Amino acid sequence: MQSNKLRTAIRATAAAAVFGVAGQAGAVSFTAGDYDMALYGYARLNASYDIDSNQALSTRSGSYAGLAGNDNAAEGHFGADAFQSRIGLKATSPEGVLVNVEGDFRGGGGGSLRLRHAYGSYMNVLAGQTWSNFTSFVGNTNTLDFDSLPGVAGYQSRTPQVRYTTGPLSLSLEQPQSSFVTDAANDIAKDAMPALTARLEDSAGGLSYSAAVLAHQVGYDDGTNDESSFGFATFVAGKIALSDMFTIQGSLSYTDGANSYLYRSGENFGAASAYVDGNGDVETITGYGGTIGAGIGLGGGRSVNIGYGMVTVDWDDAEADGVAVADQSETNSAIMANYQWTPVKNVMMGVEYQLLDRENVDGTDGDANRILFAAQYNF
């Protein structure tokens, strides 16, 4: 009986983690020997029309690269792909050991198989690649853009790690993520220790909330000089259901020497965390961001979602120390509003309007209006 309860709990936890960000995909369940198996995924078409400059990445998500100074760029660009489509397999042993492997087709710039999840878990311990523990989806507004709003909570990607979870608290050692402003410093950068994270995530009534901290080391070693600094990041996120059909959600983030964890800062996915000054010391760079959004259920499988997000990086110290940062992004922001419709179970269609905006350190700015369409078929 205890074994059955354990297996049920593990399967439920895994399903929440996997399906919670996969458009509530279903699963094809079967048994193989003594193992409980679940095959899941979806096929998805994403299409975009860029009214202004072409900001589309694979999956047709909007990019901040090249956005500043786009006034004279060619206008009116259409594109479509199915690279977001994914497939995954879970296996749970009679002893309650869970193994999950999942991939999509966003690899190689789009079209190649990419590993998303590959981990095992037993009892309270998980090891492998999955969502960073310094990530929460609690405060995220539902967007059709695969890469979502700037400023959502944490890393928002998957990374190799070892994680221990007890109740609402989870602790992890993870592959660290950081970079310097200059290529010369990046060429001699080194990771001397894992990133350390702690996250608390829970709910009470109509309120769901999450808070996390991360610490890591940013350093370099050129064979003669071995320098490093301490970097950290933190976020809070929450969602409150004001009724059965209306939610408000959002997040706040702050980083110092850990801008890879400030989502969609810098050129697109993470600004530099530090620079090397004239004395060879590692100086950290700070940043902050946040999101706010609302979800409105209209009934009949229809919903409207509206969200705003922004991130800002403080380059003042680097600029004062003579580091060339004029073309670095100081602020990225976005407004996204969509209508989604589920005509039948496991089918979703939607359309989304976006306004992307970027301003560089030297004041050069740019914005772009975009329209997205998506059709997703889960199994």
XYZ file of C-alpha atoms in Angstrom:
379
model
C 0.000 0.000 0.000
C 2.803 2.435 0.892
C 4.540 1.664 -2.412
C 1.366 2.367 -4.370
C 0.879 5.680 -2.573
C 4.472 6.637 -3.275
C 4.168 5.813 -6.953
C 0.924 7.761 -7.208
C 2.495 10.800 -5.543
C 5.527 10.712 -7.794
C 3.402 10.375 -10.927
C 1.199 13.277 -9.843
C 4.210 15.499 -9.101
C 5.842 14.666 -12.409
C 2.627 15.291 -14.331
C 2.218 18.699 -12.717
C 5.816 19.639 -13.547
C 5.690 18.398 -17.125
C 2.158 19.226 -18.197
C 1.925 22.528 -16.347
C 3.992 24.197 -19.068
C 2.918 22.017 -21.982
C -0.518 23.399 -22.617
C -2.131 20.794 -20.333
C -1.165 17.955 -22.626
C -2.803 14.586 -22.179
C -0.874 11.324 -22.086
C -1.076 7.856 -23.585
C -0.676 5.502 -20.609
C 0.325 1.842 -20.810
C 2.353 -0.762 -18.950
C 5.646 -2.359 -20.008
C 6.494 -5.253 -17.715
C 6.219 -3.856 -14.200
C 6.625 -0.255 -15.339
C 3.862 2.323 -15.672
C 4.547 4.271 -18.861
C 3.175 7.537 -20.219
C 3.825 8.891 -23.694
C 2.883 12.550 -24.065
C 3.439 15.619 -26.181
C 1.842 17.754 -28.841
C 2.051 18.933 -32.425
C 2.002 22.710 -32.747
C 1.986 25.244 -35.547
C 3.228 28.757 -34.775
C 2.871 31.548 -37.315
C 3.869 35.204 -37.048
C 3.473 38.447 -38.942
C 5.978 41.143 -38.039
C 4.370 44.456 -38.903
C 7.660 46.293 -38.442
C 11.187 44.794 -38.503
C 11.563 41.021 -38.581
C 12.027 39.987 -34.929
C 11.025 36.330 -35.282
C 13.088 33.495 -33.831
C 12.364 29.796 -34.229
C 8.881 28.988 -32.848
C 8.106 32.532 -34.120
C 8.816 34.038 -30.698
C 9.885 37.684 -30.619
C 13.572 38.602 -30.351
C 15.183 41.736 -28.905
C 18.299 41.288 -31.046
C 18.527 44.058 -33.639
C 15.452 45.818 -32.301
C 17.172 49.062 -31.269
C 17.562 51.444 -34.205
C 15.150 49.554 -36.444
C 13.392 52.638 -37.856
C 14.586 52.035 -41.420
C 14.311 48.238 -41.383
C 12.203 46.413 -43.966
C 8.617 45.970 -42.800
C 6.040 43.204 -43.131
C 7.386 39.672 -42.560
C 5.447 36.388 -42.375
C 6.741 33.023 -41.196
C 5.525 29.720 -39.754
C 7.074 26.591 -38.259
C 6.261 23.562 -36.091
C 9.521 23.497 -34.104
C 7.784 23.829 -30.716
C 6.196 20.377 -31.185
C 7.442 17.963 -28.534
C 7.360 14.384 -27.327
C 8.182 12.860 -23.962
C 8.179 9.535 -22.153
C 7.827 8.819 -18.437
C 8.470 5.499 -16.772
C 7.690 4.679 -13.139
C 9.111 1.491 -11.610
C 7.325 -0.659 -9.014
C 9.669 0.862 -6.412
C 8.522 4.383 -7.259
C 11.541 5.460 -9.314
C 10.519 7.952 -12.004
C 12.493 8.519 -15.232
C 11.478 11.286 -17.648
C 12.985 12.044 -21.087
C 11.546 14.783 -23.295
C 12.565 16.645 -26.410
C 11.328 19.194 -28.908
C 12.510 20.394 -32.322
C 13.994 23.788 -31.510
C 17.577 22.553 -31.663
C 20.089 23.916 -34.156
C 18.141 27.130 -34.579
C 14.990 25.128 -35.332
C 14.231 21.800 -36.946
C 16.622 19.532 -35.016
C 15.773 17.426 -31.984
C 16.651 19.182 -28.716
C 16.878 17.598 -25.274
C 14.575 19.308 -22.790
C 14.285 16.922 -19.855
C 16.349 13.874 -18.896
C 16.179 13.073 -15.196
C 15.375 10.476 -12.614
C 13.800 10.933 -9.206
C 13.159 8.817 -6.169
C 11.600 9.915 -2.912
C 12.846 13.484 -2.351
C 15.860 13.472 -4.678
C 16.005 14.368 -8.372
C 19.121 14.209 -10.573
C 19.476 15.120 -14.235
C 18.313 17.915 -16.519
C 15.006 19.634 -15.906
C 13.667 23.083 -15.026
C 16.112 25.072 -12.920
C 15.039 25.205 -9.296
C 15.492 28.958 -9.680
C 12.360 29.115 -11.827
C 8.664 29.489 -11.114
C 5.657 29.555 -13.416
C 3.261 30.674 -10.674
C 3.306 34.337 -11.717
C 3.455 33.803 -15.480
C 0.733 35.168 -17.738
C -0.305 32.665 -20.408
C 1.255 33.787 -23.717
C 1.403 32.234 -27.179
C 4.994 33.435 -27.515
C 7.103 30.417 -26.496
C 9.677 32.698 -24.833
C 7.042 34.750 -22.997
C 7.467 38.116 -21.290
C 10.741 39.646 -20.104
C 11.044 39.674 -16.335
C 9.214 36.441 -15.508
C 10.592 34.658 -12.470
C 14.058 33.138 -12.620
C 16.002 31.269 -15.286
C 12.940 29.862 -17.124
C 14.980 27.094 -18.705
C 16.307 23.625 -17.990
C 19.735 22.800 -16.574
C 21.659 19.825 -15.131
C 21.183 19.622 -11.362
C 20.733 17.626 -8.199
C 17.646 18.677 -6.227
C 16.220 17.825 -2.823
C 12.573 18.611 -2.081
C 10.741 18.501 1.220
C 7.217 19.868 1.263
C 7.143 23.303 -0.385
C 10.935 23.795 -0.038
C 13.425 22.661 -2.672
C 17.225 23.016 -2.692
C 19.558 22.362 -5.609
C 23.120 22.347 -6.932
C 23.073 23.350 -10.603
C 25.252 24.033 -13.612
C 26.007 27.784 -13.245
C 25.119 30.339 -15.924
C 27.052 33.591 -16.356
C 29.021 35.682 -18.818
C 31.297 38.733 -18.985
C 30.801 41.849 -21.106
C 33.861 41.259 -23.305
C 34.833 38.255 -25.419
C 38.359 38.413 -23.994
C 37.042 37.818 -20.473
C 34.627 35.129 -21.638
C 37.519 33.256 -23.256
C 39.195 32.788 -19.850
C 36.045 32.543 -17.711
C 35.725 29.559 -15.399
C 33.094 27.981 -13.184
C 34.678 26.950 -9.905
C 31.521 25.849 -8.104
C 27.885 24.970 -8.821
C 25.070 27.452 -8.479
C 23.233 27.034 -5.164
C 19.467 27.602 -5.126
C 16.595 27.481 -2.665
C 12.927 27.882 -3.578
C 9.714 27.973 -1.562
C 6.517 27.403 -3.530
C 3.055 26.797 -2.113
C -0.590 27.836 -2.259
C -3.387 28.738 0.129
C -6.942 29.113 -1.069
C -6.938 31.219 -4.234
C -3.344 32.401 -3.713
C -0.305 30.666 -5.192
C 3.157 32.022 -4.430
C 6.851 31.350 -4.895
C 10.124 32.889 -3.702
C 13.683 31.844 -4.463
C 17.340 32.783 -4.054
C 20.424 31.781 -6.024
C 24.134 32.224 -5.358
C 27.076 31.488 -7.632
C 30.625 32.546 -8.427
C 31.650 34.625 -11.455
C 35.341 34.382 -12.225
C 38.228 33.985 -14.644
C 41.681 32.432 -14.665
C 44.265 33.376 -17.302
C 46.980 31.175 -15.823
C 48.475 34.079 -13.890
C 45.499 35.879 -12.404
C 42.635 33.991 -10.766
C 39.844 36.385 -9.800
C 36.188 35.963 -8.910
C 33.207 37.650 -7.299
C 30.043 36.460 -5.641
C 26.798 36.841 -7.582
C 23.239 36.344 -6.428
C 19.663 36.554 -7.667
C 16.237 36.488 -6.078
C 12.590 36.616 -7.121
C 9.068 36.549 -5.757
C 6.037 35.514 -7.810
C 2.355 35.063 -7.154
C -1.088 34.497 -8.606
C -4.446 35.214 -7.026
C -7.781 33.951 -8.292
C -10.288 36.739 -7.717
C -13.061 34.504 -9.035
C -13.471 31.277 -10.989
C -12.890 33.248 -14.190
C -10.426 36.023 -13.300
C -6.806 35.870 -12.108
C -4.064 38.417 -11.529
C -0.441 37.306 -11.505
C 3.055 38.744 -11.560
C 6.641 38.598 -10.395
C 9.570 40.747 -9.250
C 13.259 39.909 -9.731
C 16.617 41.368 -8.671
C 20.111 40.267 -9.653
C 23.667 41.277 -8.788
C 26.302 39.397 -10.737
C 23.722 36.901 -12.004
C 21.997 38.485 -14.996
C 21.770 35.177 -16.857
C 18.936 34.585 -14.385
C 17.234 37.908 -15.234
C 14.987 36.570 -17.954
C 15.224 38.220 -21.384
C 17.649 40.920 -20.246
C 20.497 42.041 -22.480
C 20.578 41.037 -26.144
C 17.772 38.541 -25.697
C 17.977 35.936 -22.900
C 20.478 37.158 -20.317
C 22.778 40.173 -19.986
C 26.390 39.926 -18.875
C 26.799 39.292 -15.165
C 30.166 41.033 -14.673
C 33.114 42.802 -16.237
C 36.841 42.931 -15.541
C 38.057 46.404 -14.542
C 41.443 47.997 -15.196
C 42.929 46.370 -12.092
C 41.849 42.891 -13.147
C 39.078 42.704 -10.537
C 35.706 41.127 -11.314
C 32.957 43.714 -10.901
C 29.346 42.553 -10.825
C 26.466 44.138 -12.765
C 23.001 44.564 -11.254
C 19.560 44.308 -12.815
C 15.893 44.114 -11.958
C 12.615 43.256 -13.635
C 9.010 42.281 -13.211
C 5.737 41.287 -14.807
C 2.064 41.894 -14.240
C -0.818 40.234 -16.004
C -4.409 39.056 -15.926
C -6.268 36.015 -17.191
C -9.980 36.124 -17.988
C -12.011 32.983 -18.618
C -14.910 33.615 -20.988
C -16.477 30.171 -20.770
C -16.858 27.645 -23.559
C -13.116 26.975 -23.618
C -12.312 30.625 -24.390
C -9.934 32.942 -22.534
C -8.223 36.327 -22.805
C -4.766 36.996 -21.331
C -2.981 40.340 -21.040
C 0.531 40.820 -19.689
C 3.351 43.350 -19.399
C 6.972 42.618 -18.566
C 10.233 44.576 -18.382
C 13.867 44.164 -17.357
C 16.518 46.821 -16.755
C 20.281 46.369 -16.380
C 22.464 48.982 -14.633
C 25.552 49.532 -16.794
C 26.648 52.782 -15.094
C 29.662 51.379 -13.231
C 30.920 49.499 -16.270
C 30.582 52.632 -18.397
C 32.404 54.704 -15.764
C 35.247 52.152 -15.774
C 35.686 52.585 -19.506
C 34.013 49.354 -20.658
C 32.345 49.653 -24.078
C 28.663 49.144 -23.279
C 26.979 51.789 -25.446
C 25.249 49.170 -27.613
C 24.178 46.977 -24.702
C 20.455 46.750 -23.996
C 19.516 48.746 -20.920
C 15.776 48.018 -20.916
C 13.680 45.378 -22.682
C 9.910 45.393 -22.334
C 6.848 43.828 -23.922
C 3.077 43.919 -23.923
C 1.331 40.712 -24.987
C -2.430 40.185 -25.285
C -4.060 37.044 -26.638
C -7.321 35.218 -27.225
C -7.284 31.430 -26.856
C -9.957 28.907 -27.726
C -10.249 25.205 -26.919
C -12.949 23.893 -29.274
C -12.503 20.304 -28.048
C -10.368 18.623 -25.426
C -6.623 18.631 -26.234
C -6.926 21.228 -29.011
C -5.997 24.898 -28.555
C -6.017 27.744 -31.055
C -5.100 31.335 -30.403
C -4.049 34.727 -31.710
C -1.770 37.226 -29.935
C -0.721 40.860 -30.346
C 2.736 41.927 -29.144
C 4.581 45.195 -28.755
C 8.314 44.735 -28.116
C 10.480 47.668 -27.009
C 14.226 48.028 -26.413
C 16.473 50.911 -25.340
C 20.273 50.727 -25.366
C 22.730 52.440 -23.013
C 23.489 55.151 -25.599
C 19.780 55.974 -25.962
C 19.216 54.162 -29.257
C 15.794 52.558 -29.112
C 13.299 50.663 -31.200
C 9.971 48.893 -31.060
C 8.083 46.336 -33.095
C 4.445 45.297 -33.455
C 3.770 41.606 -34.063
C 0.830 39.224 -34.542
C 1.092 35.525 -33.611
C -1.164 32.564 -34.367
C -0.932 29.107 -32.785
C -2.682 25.762 -33.165
C -1.777 22.965 -30.737
C -2.929 19.326 -30.664
C -2.058 17.407 -27.477
C -1.777 13.706 -26.823
